[in-house]
Amino acid sequence: MTPKPEDMDYVCFTSVRFRGKSYEEIILQLKSALEEEYKSKGATSVSPKIFLQKSLPDAIIIENILVAEKSLPQTHPRLYVDPLCGVAVLRGSDIFAGGVIGIEPGASKDCPVSVYACLEKFNAGFTKAYTGATRFLGNGLLVMERKQLLGDIHSNSGVAVRMTQPLVVCPSFQSCLFQSGNLVAQNLPSLVCARVLDAQPGQTVLDMCCAPGGKCLHLADLMQLQGTLIAIDKSAKRLNTVAEQAVKLGIDTENFLRIHCFDACRLCDDNGTDAGEPDSKPPYRPKQFDRVLLDAPCSALGQRPRLLTSSDSSSQLSKTASQLSSYAQIQNRLFREAIKLVKPGGFLVYSTCTTRPEENERQVSLALQMNWPNLKLVEQTPNLRPFGIYQPDGSVGLVQKFDPEVPYDASDVTNACNYDTIGFFVAKFVVFD
Ligand SMILES: C[S@@+](CC[C@H](N)C(=O)[O-])C[C@H]1O[C@@H](n2cnc3c(N)ncnc32)[C@H](O)[C@@H]1O
């Protein structure tokens, strides 16, 4: 694997989940589609390395390609994007109009542009050279009229630049690969997380913070669409994505997957009596669910790729201390609610996409310490990263922590793909009566 430049942190692998077809069929489809896509991105001489993740029968890993920066001309008029858009480009995306913040003179429709992310403060809509720090992301073709982009930037939508020579070549989430419903783009720790819950066909399963739905729709497939899967989130807008994706994947959203906009901090009806048929809508009486996933709101500091901006104005790193401490509070509230809803002998999985111990190991420790005799931390299958800091009962190996800072052997890609991931944490509990 090529060493990463210091000012940008991209993930060396793309993971995808496949469904509805065999591995052999999918690999054939994937190889030819990827070769086409890579050709359109200027990577003609390399054939993408694709392999099955041994512990995850439905996951395929694709090695991303970092193109030597020197091999790409940086001579075209410059087009500048905001850091969030820059991150999307590192993930294989083309450039949408809303991400463009400046264009040098000379760049016009159907002309090549050299694309840079602004890493310092900017005023959107500039037409001169930007003097702050930037990060070169590759070259592309401007496919929109200049005036459409600079007139009223935020009212624009649609693709503005097709990346023809990106610095990082990887499958884009907008590519035709993901239109068939046989392939779903999903990061590796999330694929692990849904599996760890061990949801079985016919069970009653709750996903307390489900949107935008990656893990929830994976759970639906693992349950073979049999039983009941309740998907809760407090954001109606984000729930629309879950519903749209479910329909695209052919998942029944009337009888099997039931989506509700609700505050999960109030999800358990404490006055209701346990047992009996599951309630048709929230709140739910206690002990109704065989499995509960609490993929909690968090500081998301494990998100990658990342562009290291000087002010970090758009980045997660700009969160204030009080914002950061608020996550632990809400996580604790949601955790208490989750425990009440699990049937005796059922599983609760707690996860976050951050590496902060306060939101991970500390939450586990709190949960176990709070004199909850009905809660026990248990082993996870699969467990690709048995690592965590301090557990009150010494059971460090029981939690799973994907910490991209941990050094690994990059020469073996089948091992490296378990390490070069987003930051993520998973803990699994069994709940007793
Ligand atoms: C980490 S994201 C969940 C990602 C999701 N599980 C997936 O795999 O796509 C956290 C979610 O929690 C939701 N959320 C935050 N507070 C909530 C609450 N009190 N009740 C329900 N959902 C909440 C947010 O809207 C957000 O969609």
CSV table of C-alpha atoms and ligand atoms in Angstrom, one decimal:
chain,number,residue,atom,x,y,z
A,1,MET,CA,0.0,0.0,0.0
A,2,THR,CA,1.3,3.5,-0.9
A,3,PRO,CA,2.0,5.7,2.2
A,4,LYS,CA,-0.5,8.4,2.9
A,5,PRO,CA,0.3,12.1,2.5
A,6,GLU,CA,0.5,13.9,5.8
A,7,ASP,CA,-2.3,16.4,5.3
A,8,MET,CA,-5.0,13.9,4.4
A,9,ASP,CA,-6.2,10.7,5.9
A,10,TYR,CA,-8.0,8.5,3.5
A,11,VAL,CA,-9.2,4.9,4.0
A,12,CYS,CA,-7.2,2.4,1.9
A,13,PHE,CA,-10.2,0.0,1.5
A,14,THR,CA,-13.8,0.2,0.4
A,15,SER,CA,-16.1,-2.5,1.9
A,16,VAL,CA,-19.4,-3.5,0.3
A,17,ARG,CA,-22.1,-5.9,1.4
A,18,PHE,CA,-23.6,-8.2,-1.3
A,19,ARG,CA,-27.0,-9.7,-1.3
A,20,GLY,CA,-29.3,-11.7,-3.5
A,21,LYS,CA,-26.5,-13.3,-5.6
A,22,SER,CA,-23.6,-15.6,-5.0
A,23,TYR,CA,-20.1,-14.4,-4.3
A,24,GLU,CA,-18.9,-15.7,-7.7
A,25,GLU,CA,-21.7,-13.9,-9.6
A,26,ILE,CA,-21.1,-10.7,-7.6
A,27,ILE,CA,-17.3,-10.7,-8.2
A,28,LEU,CA,-17.8,-11.0,-11.9
A,29,GLN,CA,-20.3,-8.1,-11.9
A,30,LEU,CA,-18.1,-6.1,-9.6
A,31,LYS,CA,-14.8,-6.6,-11.6
A,32,SER,CA,-16.2,-5.5,-14.9
A,33,ALA,CA,-18.1,-2.5,-13.4
A,34,LEU,CA,-15.1,-1.4,-11.4
A,35,GLU,CA,-12.8,-1.7,-14.4
A,36,GLU,CA,-15.2,0.6,-16.3
A,37,GLU,CA,-15.4,3.0,-13.5
A,38,TYR,CA,-11.7,3.1,-12.9
A,39,LYS,CA,-11.0,3.6,-16.6
A,40,SER,CA,-13.3,6.7,-16.5
A,41,LYS,CA,-11.2,7.9,-13.6
A,42,GLY,CA,-7.9,7.6,-15.4
A,43,ALA,CA,-6.7,4.4,-13.7
A,44,THR,CA,-6.3,2.3,-16.8
A,45,SER,CA,-3.3,0.2,-16.0
A,46,VAL,CA,-4.4,-1.1,-12.6
A,47,SER,CA,-6.8,-3.9,-11.9
A,48,PRO,CA,-8.6,-3.4,-8.6
A,49,LYS,CA,-7.7,-5.9,-5.8
A,50,ILE,CA,-11.0,-7.4,-4.6
A,51,PHE,CA,-11.3,-10.1,-1.9
A,52,LEU,CA,-13.9,-11.7,0.5
A,53,GLN,CA,-13.6,-10.7,4.1
A,54,LYS,CA,-13.1,-14.1,5.8
A,55,SER,CA,-15.2,-13.5,8.9
A,56,LEU,CA,-18.0,-11.8,7.1
A,57,PRO,CA,-19.7,-14.0,4.5
A,58,ASP,CA,-21.5,-11.1,2.9
A,59,ALA,CA,-18.7,-8.6,2.7
A,60,ILE,CA,-16.3,-7.8,-0.1
A,61,ILE,CA,-13.2,-5.6,0.3
A,62,ILE,CA,-11.8,-3.5,-2.5
A,63,GLU,CA,-8.4,-2.0,-2.2
A,64,ASN,CA,-8.5,1.7,-3.1
A,65,ILE,CA,-5.7,3.1,-5.3
A,66,LEU,CA,-3.7,6.2,-4.4
A,67,VAL,CA,-2.3,7.8,-7.5
A,68,ALA,CA,1.1,9.3,-7.3
A,69,GLU,CA,0.5,13.0,-7.0
A,70,LYS,CA,3.4,13.9,-9.3
A,71,SER,CA,1.9,11.9,-12.1
A,72,LEU,CA,-1.2,14.2,-12.2
A,73,PRO,CA,-0.9,17.6,-14.0
A,74,GLN,CA,-1.9,20.6,-11.8
A,75,THR,CA,-1.9,23.0,-14.6
A,76,HIS,CA,-5.6,23.5,-15.3
A,77,PRO,CA,-7.6,26.5,-13.9
A,78,ARG,CA,-8.3,25.7,-10.3
A,79,LEU,CA,-11.7,24.9,-8.8
A,80,TYR,CA,-12.0,25.0,-5.1
A,81,VAL,CA,-14.4,22.9,-2.9
A,82,ASP,CA,-15.2,23.0,0.8
A,83,PRO,CA,-13.6,20.4,3.1
A,84,LEU,CA,-16.7,18.2,3.4
A,85,CYS,CA,-17.0,18.0,-0.4
A,86,GLY,CA,-13.2,17.3,-0.4
A,87,VAL,CA,-13.8,14.3,1.9
A,88,ALA,CA,-16.5,13.0,-0.5
A,89,VAL,CA,-14.1,13.2,-3.4
A,90,LEU,CA,-11.6,11.1,-1.4
A,91,ARG,CA,-14.4,8.6,-1.1
A,92,GLY,CA,-14.8,8.4,-4.9
A,93,SER,CA,-17.5,11.0,-5.4
A,94,ASP,CA,-17.8,13.5,-8.3
A,95,ILE,CA,-18.3,17.1,-7.2
A,96,PHE,CA,-21.8,18.4,-6.7
A,97,ALA,CA,-22.6,22.1,-7.2
A,98,GLY,CA,-23.2,22.8,-3.5
A,99,GLY,CA,-19.6,21.8,-2.6
A,100,VAL,CA,-18.0,24.3,-5.1
A,101,ILE,CA,-16.8,27.5,-3.3
A,102,GLY,CA,-14.6,29.2,-5.9
A,103,ILE,CA,-13.4,29.0,-9.5
A,104,GLU,CA,-10.4,30.7,-11.0
A,105,PRO,CA,-10.8,32.7,-14.3
A,106,GLY,CA,-10.4,30.6,-17.4
A,107,ALA,CA,-12.4,27.6,-16.2
A,108,SER,CA,-15.5,27.2,-18.3
A,109,LYS,CA,-18.0,24.4,-19.1
A,110,ASP,CA,-16.4,21.3,-20.7
A,111,CYS,CA,-12.9,22.4,-19.7
A,112,PRO,CA,-10.6,20.5,-17.4
A,113,VAL,CA,-10.1,21.9,-13.9
A,114,SER,CA,-7.6,21.1,-11.1
A,115,VAL,CA,-9.6,20.5,-7.9
A,116,TYR,CA,-8.4,21.7,-4.5
A,117,ALA,CA,-10.1,21.6,-1.1
A,118,CYS,CA,-9.7,24.8,0.9
A,119,LEU,CA,-8.3,24.0,4.3
A,120,GLU,CA,-8.6,27.5,5.8
A,121,LYS,CA,-11.3,30.1,6.2
A,122,PHE,CA,-13.0,31.0,2.9
A,123,ASN,CA,-15.9,33.1,1.7
A,124,ALA,CA,-17.9,31.1,-0.8
A,125,GLY,CA,-18.3,32.4,-4.3
A,126,PHE,CA,-14.8,33.7,-5.0
A,127,THR,CA,-13.4,34.0,-8.5
A,128,LYS,CA,-9.7,34.7,-7.8
A,129,ALA,CA,-6.9,32.4,-6.7
A,130,TYR,CA,-7.3,31.3,-3.1
A,131,THR,CA,-4.4,32.2,-0.9
A,132,GLY,CA,-5.0,29.9,2.1
A,133,ALA,CA,-3.8,26.3,2.5
A,134,THR,CA,-5.3,23.8,0.1
A,135,ARG,CA,-5.2,20.1,-0.7
A,136,PHE,CA,-5.0,18.9,-4.3
A,137,LEU,CA,-7.6,16.2,-4.9
A,138,GLY,CA,-7.1,15.5,-8.6
A,139,ASN,CA,-8.4,16.8,-12.0
A,140,GLY,CA,-11.9,16.8,-13.4
A,141,LEU,CA,-14.1,18.1,-16.2
A,142,LEU,CA,-16.3,21.1,-15.4
A,143,VAL,CA,-19.8,20.0,-16.7
A,144,MET,CA,-21.8,23.0,-15.5
A,145,GLU,CA,-21.8,26.6,-16.6
A,146,ARG,CA,-19.6,28.9,-14.4
A,147,LYS,CA,-22.5,31.3,-13.8
A,148,GLN,CA,-24.7,28.5,-12.5
A,149,LEU,CA,-22.1,27.8,-9.8
A,150,LEU,CA,-21.1,31.3,-8.8
A,151,GLY,CA,-24.5,33.0,-9.2
A,152,ASP,CA,-26.3,31.5,-6.2
A,153,ILE,CA,-24.1,28.6,-5.0
A,154,HIS,CA,-26.5,27.1,-2.5
A,155,SER,CA,-29.5,26.9,-4.8
A,156,ASN,CA,-27.6,24.7,-7.2
A,157,SER,CA,-27.7,21.0,-7.3
A,158,GLY,CA,-26.4,18.3,-9.6
A,159,VAL,CA,-22.9,17.3,-10.7
A,160,ALA,CA,-20.6,20.2,-11.4
A,161,VAL,CA,-17.4,18.4,-12.0
A,162,ARG,CA,-16.8,14.8,-13.1
A,163,MET,CA,-13.6,13.6,-11.6
A,164,THR,CA,-11.5,12.2,-14.4
A,165,GLN,CA,-8.2,11.9,-12.5
A,166,PRO,CA,-8.9,11.7,-8.8
A,167,LEU,CA,-6.0,11.3,-6.4
A,168,VAL,CA,-7.7,8.4,-4.7
A,169,VAL,CA,-9.5,6.0,-7.1
A,170,CYS,CA,-12.3,4.0,-5.4
A,171,PRO,CA,-15.9,3.1,-6.2
A,172,SER,CA,-18.2,6.0,-5.9
A,173,PHE,CA,-21.5,5.6,-3.9
A,174,GLN,CA,-23.3,7.1,-6.9
A,175,SER,CA,-21.9,4.6,-9.3
A,176,CYS,CA,-24.1,2.2,-11.2
A,177,LEU,CA,-22.7,-0.6,-9.0
A,178,PHE,CA,-25.0,0.4,-6.2
A,179,GLN,CA,-28.2,0.8,-8.2
A,180,SER,CA,-29.0,-2.9,-8.7
A,181,GLY,CA,-29.7,-3.6,-5.0
A,182,ASN,CA,-27.2,-6.4,-5.0
A,183,LEU,CA,-24.4,-4.3,-3.5
A,184,VAL,CA,-24.6,-1.9,-0.6
A,185,ALA,CA,-21.8,0.4,0.3
A,186,GLN,CA,-21.1,0.0,4.0
A,187,ASN,CA,-18.0,0.4,6.2
A,188,LEU,CA,-16.4,-2.7,7.7
A,189,PRO,CA,-17.1,-2.0,11.4
A,190,SER,CA,-20.8,-1.4,10.6
A,191,LEU,CA,-21.0,-4.7,8.8
A,192,VAL,CA,-19.5,-6.4,11.9
A,193,CYS,CA,-21.8,-4.5,14.3
A,194,ALA,CA,-25.0,-5.8,12.7
A,195,ARG,CA,-23.7,-9.3,12.7
A,196,VAL,CA,-22.7,-9.2,16.4
A,197,LEU,CA,-26.3,-8.5,17.3
A,198,ASP,CA,-27.1,-12.1,16.1
A,199,ALA,CA,-30.7,-11.3,15.0
A,200,GLN,CA,-32.5,-14.4,13.9
A,201,PRO,CA,-35.3,-14.9,11.4
A,202,GLY,CA,-38.7,-14.7,13.2
A,203,GLN,CA,-37.4,-12.5,16.2
A,204,THR,CA,-38.6,-9.1,17.3
A,205,VAL,CA,-35.7,-6.7,16.9
A,206,LEU,CA,-35.4,-3.1,17.7
A,207,ASP,CA,-32.9,-0.6,16.1
A,208,MET,CA,-33.2,2.5,18.4
A,209,CYS,CA,-31.3,5.0,16.4
A,210,CYS,CA,-31.5,3.6,12.9
A,211,ALA,CA,-31.1,6.4,10.4
A,212,PRO,CA,-29.8,6.6,7.7
A,213,GLY,CA,-30.3,2.9,7.9
A,214,GLY,CA,-27.1,1.0,7.0
A,215,LYS,CA,-27.1,-1.4,9.9
A,216,CYS,CA,-30.9,-1.6,10.0
A,217,LEU,CA,-31.2,-2.8,6.4
A,218,HIS,CA,-28.4,-5.2,7.0
A,219,LEU,CA,-30.3,-6.6,10.0
A,220,ALA,CA,-33.3,-7.0,7.8
A,221,ASP,CA,-31.3,-9.2,5.4
A,222,LEU,CA,-29.8,-11.2,8.3
A,223,MET,CA,-33.3,-11.8,9.6
A,224,GLN,CA,-34.2,-13.0,6.1
A,225,LEU,CA,-37.1,-10.5,6.2
A,226,GLN,CA,-38.9,-12.8,8.8
A,227,GLY,CA,-40.1,-11.5,12.2
A,228,THR,CA,-40.5,-7.9,13.1
A,229,LEU,CA,-37.8,-5.2,12.8
A,230,ILE,CA,-38.7,-1.9,14.5
A,231,ALA,CA,-36.6,1.1,13.3
A,232,ILE,CA,-36.7,4.2,15.4
A,233,ASP,CA,-35.0,7.6,14.9
A,234,LYS,CA,-35.9,11.1,16.1
A,235,SER,CA,-35.0,12.7,12.7
A,236,ALA,CA,-37.9,12.4,10.2
A,237,LYS,CA,-35.7,13.6,7.4
A,238,ARG,CA,-33.1,10.9,8.1
A,239,LEU,CA,-35.9,8.3,8.3
A,240,ASN,CA,-36.9,9.2,4.8
A,241,THR,CA,-33.6,7.8,3.6
A,242,VAL,CA,-34.2,4.6,5.5
A,243,ALA,CA,-37.6,4.1,3.9
A,244,GLU,CA,-36.3,5.0,0.4
A,245,GLN,CA,-33.4,2.6,0.7
A,246,ALA,CA,-35.6,-0.2,2.1
A,247,VAL,CA,-37.9,0.2,-0.9
A,248,LYS,CA,-34.9,0.1,-3.3
A,249,LEU,CA,-33.7,-3.1,-1.7
A,250,GLY,CA,-37.2,-4.7,-1.9
A,251,ILE,CA,-37.8,-4.8,1.9
A,252,ASP,CA,-41.4,-4.9,3.1
A,253,THR,CA,-42.0,-1.7,5.1
A,254,GLU,CA,-45.5,-2.5,6.2
A,255,ASN,CA,-45.4,-5.8,7.9
A,256,PHE,CA,-41.8,-6.6,8.5
A,257,LEU,CA,-39.8,-3.3,8.8
A,258,ARG,CA,-41.8,-0.7,10.8
A,259,ILE,CA,-40.3,2.7,10.8
A,260,HIS,CA,-41.2,5.3,13.5
A,261,CYS,CA,-40.1,8.8,14.2
A,262,PHE,CA,-39.8,8.9,18.0
A,263,ASP,CA,-37.5,10.0,20.8
A,264,ALA,CA,-35.7,6.9,21.9
A,265,CYS,CA,-35.1,8.4,25.3
A,266,ARG,CA,-38.8,7.8,25.9
A,267,LEU,CA,-39.2,4.6,24.1
A,268,CYS,CA,-40.1,2.4,27.0
A,269,ASP,CA,-43.6,2.7,28.6
A,270,ASP,CA,-42.6,2.1,32.2
A,271,ASN,CA,-46.3,1.8,33.2
A,272,GLY,CA,-47.0,-0.9,30.7
A,273,THR,CA,-46.9,-4.6,31.8
A,274,ASP,CA,-44.2,-6.8,30.1
A,275,ALA,CA,-44.9,-9.8,27.8
A,276,GLY,CA,-47.6,-10.2,25.3
A,277,GLU,CA,-47.6,-9.3,21.6
A,278,PRO,CA,-45.3,-6.4,20.7
A,279,ASP,CA,-47.1,-3.0,20.6
A,280,SER,CA,-47.8,-1.8,17.1
A,281,LYS,CA,-46.2,1.6,17.7
A,282,PRO,CA,-44.0,3.4,20.3
A,283,PRO,CA,-43.7,3.6,23.2
A,284,TYR,CA,-43.2,-0.1,23.9
A,285,ARG,CA,-43.9,-2.0,27.1
A,286,PRO,CA,-40.7,-3.4,28.8
A,287,LYS,CA,-39.0,-6.6,27.8
A,288,GLN,CA,-40.5,-6.9,24.3
A,289,PHE,CA,-37.5,-7.4,22.1
A,290,ASP,CA,-35.2,-10.4,21.5
A,291,ARG,CA,-32.5,-8.0,20.2
A,292,VAL,CA,-31.9,-4.3,20.6
A,293,LEU,CA,-29.3,-2.3,18.7
A,294,LEU,CA,-28.3,1.0,20.2
A,295,ASP,CA,-26.0,2.6,17.6
A,296,ALA,CA,-25.9,5.8,19.6
A,297,PRO,CA,-25.5,9.4,18.5
A,298,CYS,CA,-21.9,10.3,19.2
A,299,SER,CA,-19.0,12.7,18.5
A,300,ALA,CA,-18.3,10.8,15.3
A,301,LEU,CA,-14.6,11.4,15.7
A,302,GLY,CA,-13.8,8.1,14.1
A,303,GLN,CA,-15.2,9.2,10.7
A,304,ARG,CA,-12.7,8.9,7.9
A,305,PRO,CA,-11.5,10.0,5.3
A,306,ARG,CA,-10.5,13.3,6.8
A,307,LEU,CA,-8.8,16.4,5.5
A,308,LEU,CA,-6.7,18.0,8.2
A,309,THR,CA,-7.9,21.6,8.0
A,310,SER,CA,-6.0,24.3,10.0
A,311,SER,CA,-9.1,25.8,11.6
A,312,ASP,CA,-11.1,22.6,11.3
A,313,SER,CA,-14.1,24.9,10.7
A,314,SER,CA,-16.1,22.1,9.1
A,315,SER,CA,-14.6,19.2,10.8
A,316,GLN,CA,-15.8,17.2,13.7
A,317,LEU,CA,-12.6,18.2,15.6
A,318,SER,CA,-14.1,21.7,16.1
A,319,LYS,CA,-16.6,20.3,18.6
A,320,THR,CA,-16.5,22.1,21.9
A,321,ALA,CA,-15.8,20.4,25.3
A,322,SER,CA,-19.5,20.9,26.2
A,323,GLN,CA,-20.7,19.4,23.0
A,324,LEU,CA,-18.4,16.5,23.5
A,325,SER,CA,-19.6,15.9,27.1
A,326,SER,CA,-23.3,16.1,26.0
A,327,TYR,CA,-22.9,12.9,24.0
A,328,ALA,CA,-22.0,10.8,27.1
A,329,GLN,CA,-25.2,12.0,28.8
A,330,ILE,CA,-27.5,11.2,25.9
A,331,GLN,CA,-25.8,7.8,25.4
A,332,ASN,CA,-26.3,7.0,29.1
A,333,ARG,CA,-30.0,7.9,28.8
A,334,LEU,CA,-30.5,5.8,25.7
A,335,PHE,CA,-28.6,2.9,27.3
A,336,ARG,CA,-30.9,2.9,30.3
A,337,GLU,CA,-34.0,2.9,28.0
A,338,ALA,CA,-32.5,0.1,25.9
A,339,ILE,CA,-31.9,-2.3,28.8
A,340,LYS,CA,-35.6,-2.0,29.9
A,341,LEU,CA,-36.8,-3.1,26.4
A,342,VAL,CA,-34.8,-6.4,26.1
A,343,LYS,CA,-36.5,-9.7,26.8
A,344,PRO,CA,-34.8,-11.8,29.5
A,345,GLY,CA,-31.9,-13.7,27.8
A,346,GLY,CA,-31.9,-11.3,24.9
A,347,PHE,CA,-29.0,-9.3,23.6
A,348,LEU,CA,-28.2,-5.6,23.6
A,349,VAL,CA,-25.5,-4.2,21.3
A,350,TYR,CA,-24.1,-0.7,22.0
A,351,SER,CA,-22.0,0.9,19.3
A,352,THR,CA,-20.5,4.3,18.3
A,353,CYS,CA,-18.4,5.6,15.5
A,354,THR,CA,-16.0,7.4,17.8
A,355,THR,CA,-12.8,6.3,19.6
A,356,ARG,CA,-13.4,8.5,22.7
A,357,PRO,CA,-13.3,6.2,25.8
A,358,GLU,CA,-15.9,8.5,27.5
A,359,GLU,CA,-18.4,7.4,24.9
A,360,ASN,CA,-17.3,3.8,24.7
A,361,GLU,CA,-15.4,1.9,27.5
A,362,ARG,CA,-16.6,4.4,30.1
A,363,GLN,CA,-20.3,3.9,29.0
A,364,VAL,CA,-19.8,0.1,29.3
A,365,SER,CA,-18.1,0.5,32.7
A,366,LEU,CA,-20.9,2.8,33.9
A,367,ALA,CA,-23.6,0.4,32.7
A,368,LEU,CA,-22.0,-2.6,34.5
A,369,GLN,CA,-21.2,-0.6,37.7
A,370,MET,CA,-24.7,0.9,38.1
A,371,ASN,CA,-25.7,-2.1,40.0
A,372,TRP,CA,-27.5,-3.7,37.2
A,373,PRO,CA,-27.2,-7.3,38.1
A,374,ASN,CA,-29.2,-8.2,35.1
A,375,LEU,CA,-26.5,-7.0,32.6
A,376,LYS,CA,-23.5,-9.0,31.5
A,377,LEU,CA,-20.9,-8.2,28.9
A,378,VAL,CA,-20.5,-11.1,26.5
A,379,GLU,CA,-18.3,-12.3,23.7
A,380,GLN,CA,-18.8,-11.1,20.1
A,381,THR,CA,-18.8,-13.0,16.9
A,382,PRO,CA,-17.1,-11.9,14.7
A,383,ASN,CA,-14.5,-10.1,16.7
A,384,LEU,CA,-11.9,-8.6,14.4
A,385,ARG,CA,-10.4,-6.1,16.8
A,386,PRO,CA,-10.6,-7.5,20.4
A,387,PHE,CA,-9.2,-4.4,22.0
A,388,GLY,CA,-10.4,-1.8,24.4
A,389,ILE,CA,-9.1,0.0,27.5
A,390,TYR,CA,-10.1,-0.6,31.1
A,391,GLN,CA,-13.1,-2.8,31.9
A,392,PRO,CA,-14.1,-3.1,35.5
A,393,ASP,CA,-14.1,-6.9,35.3
A,394,GLY,CA,-10.9,-7.0,33.3
A,395,SER,CA,-12.7,-8.3,30.2
A,396,VAL,CA,-10.9,-6.0,27.8
A,397,GLY,CA,-11.1,-8.6,25.0
A,398,LEU,CA,-14.9,-8.7,25.1
A,399,VAL,CA,-15.4,-5.3,23.5
A,400,GLN,CA,-14.4,-4.5,19.9
A,401,LYS,CA,-12.6,-1.3,19.2
A,402,PHE,CA,-11.7,-0.3,15.7
A,403,ASP,CA,-9.0,2.3,16.4
A,404,PRO,CA,-7.3,3.4,13.1
A,405,GLU,CA,-4.3,4.8,15.2
A,406,VAL,CA,-3.3,1.3,16.2
A,407,PRO,CA,-0.2,0.2,14.1
A,408,TYR,CA,-0.7,-2.8,11.8
A,409,ASP,CA,1.1,-4.9,9.2
A,410,ALA,CA,0.2,-3.2,5.9
A,411,SER,CA,1.9,-5.9,3.8
A,412,ASP,CA,-1.0,-8.3,4.3
A,413,VAL,CA,-4.1,-6.6,2.9
A,414,THR,CA,-6.5,-9.3,4.3
A,415,ASN,CA,-5.3,-8.2,7.8
A,416,ALA,CA,-4.8,-4.5,7.0
A,417,CYS,CA,-8.4,-4.1,5.9
A,418,ASN,CA,-9.5,-4.9,9.5
A,419,TYR,CA,-7.3,-2.0,10.8
A,420,ASP,CA,-7.5,0.7,8.2
A,421,THR,CA,-11.2,1.5,8.9
A,422,ILE,CA,-13.2,4.3,10.5
A,423,GLY,CA,-13.0,4.5,14.3
A,424,PHE,CA,-15.7,2.4,15.8
A,425,PHE,CA,-16.7,0.6,19.1
A,426,VAL,CA,-19.0,-2.3,19.8
A,427,ALA,CA,-20.1,-3.9,23.1
A,428,LYS,CA,-22.5,-6.7,23.4
A,429,PHE,CA,-24.6,-7.5,26.6
A,430,VAL,CA,-26.9,-10.2,27.6
A,431,VAL,CA,-29.8,-8.9,29.7
A,432,PHE,CA,-31.2,-11.2,32.5
A,433,ASP,CA,-34.5,-10.9,34.3
B,1,LIG,C1,-24.9,7.1,14.6
B,1,LIG,S1,-26.4,7.6,13.9
B,1,LIG,C2,-27.1,6.1,13.6
B,1,LIG,C3,-26.6,5.4,12.3
B,1,LIG,C4,-27.5,4.2,11.9
B,1,LIG,N1,-27.6,3.3,13.0
B,1,LIG,C5,-27.0,3.6,10.7
B,1,LIG,O1,-26.4,2.5,10.7
B,1,LIG,O2,-27.2,4.1,9.6
B,1,LIG,C6,-27.3,8.2,15.3
B,1,LIG,C7,-28.7,8.5,15.0
B,1,LIG,O3,-29.3,8.7,16.3
B,1,LIG,C8,-30.4,9.6,16.1
B,1,LIG,N2,-30.8,10.1,17.4
B,1,LIG,C9,-30.2,11.0,18.2
B,1,LIG,N3,-30.9,11.2,19.3
B,1,LIG,C10,-32.0,10.4,19.3
B,1,LIG,C11,-33.0,10.1,20.1
B,1,LIG,N4,-33.2,10.8,21.3
B,1,LIG,N5,-34.0,9.3,19.7
B,1,LIG,C12,-33.9,8.6,18.5
B,1,LIG,N6,-32.9,8.8,17.7
B,1,LIG,C13,-31.9,9.7,18.0
B,1,LIG,C14,-29.9,10.6,15.1
B,1,LIG,O4,-30.9,11.2,14.4
B,1,LIG,C15,-29.0,9.7,14.2
B,1,LIG,O5,-29.7,9.3,13.0
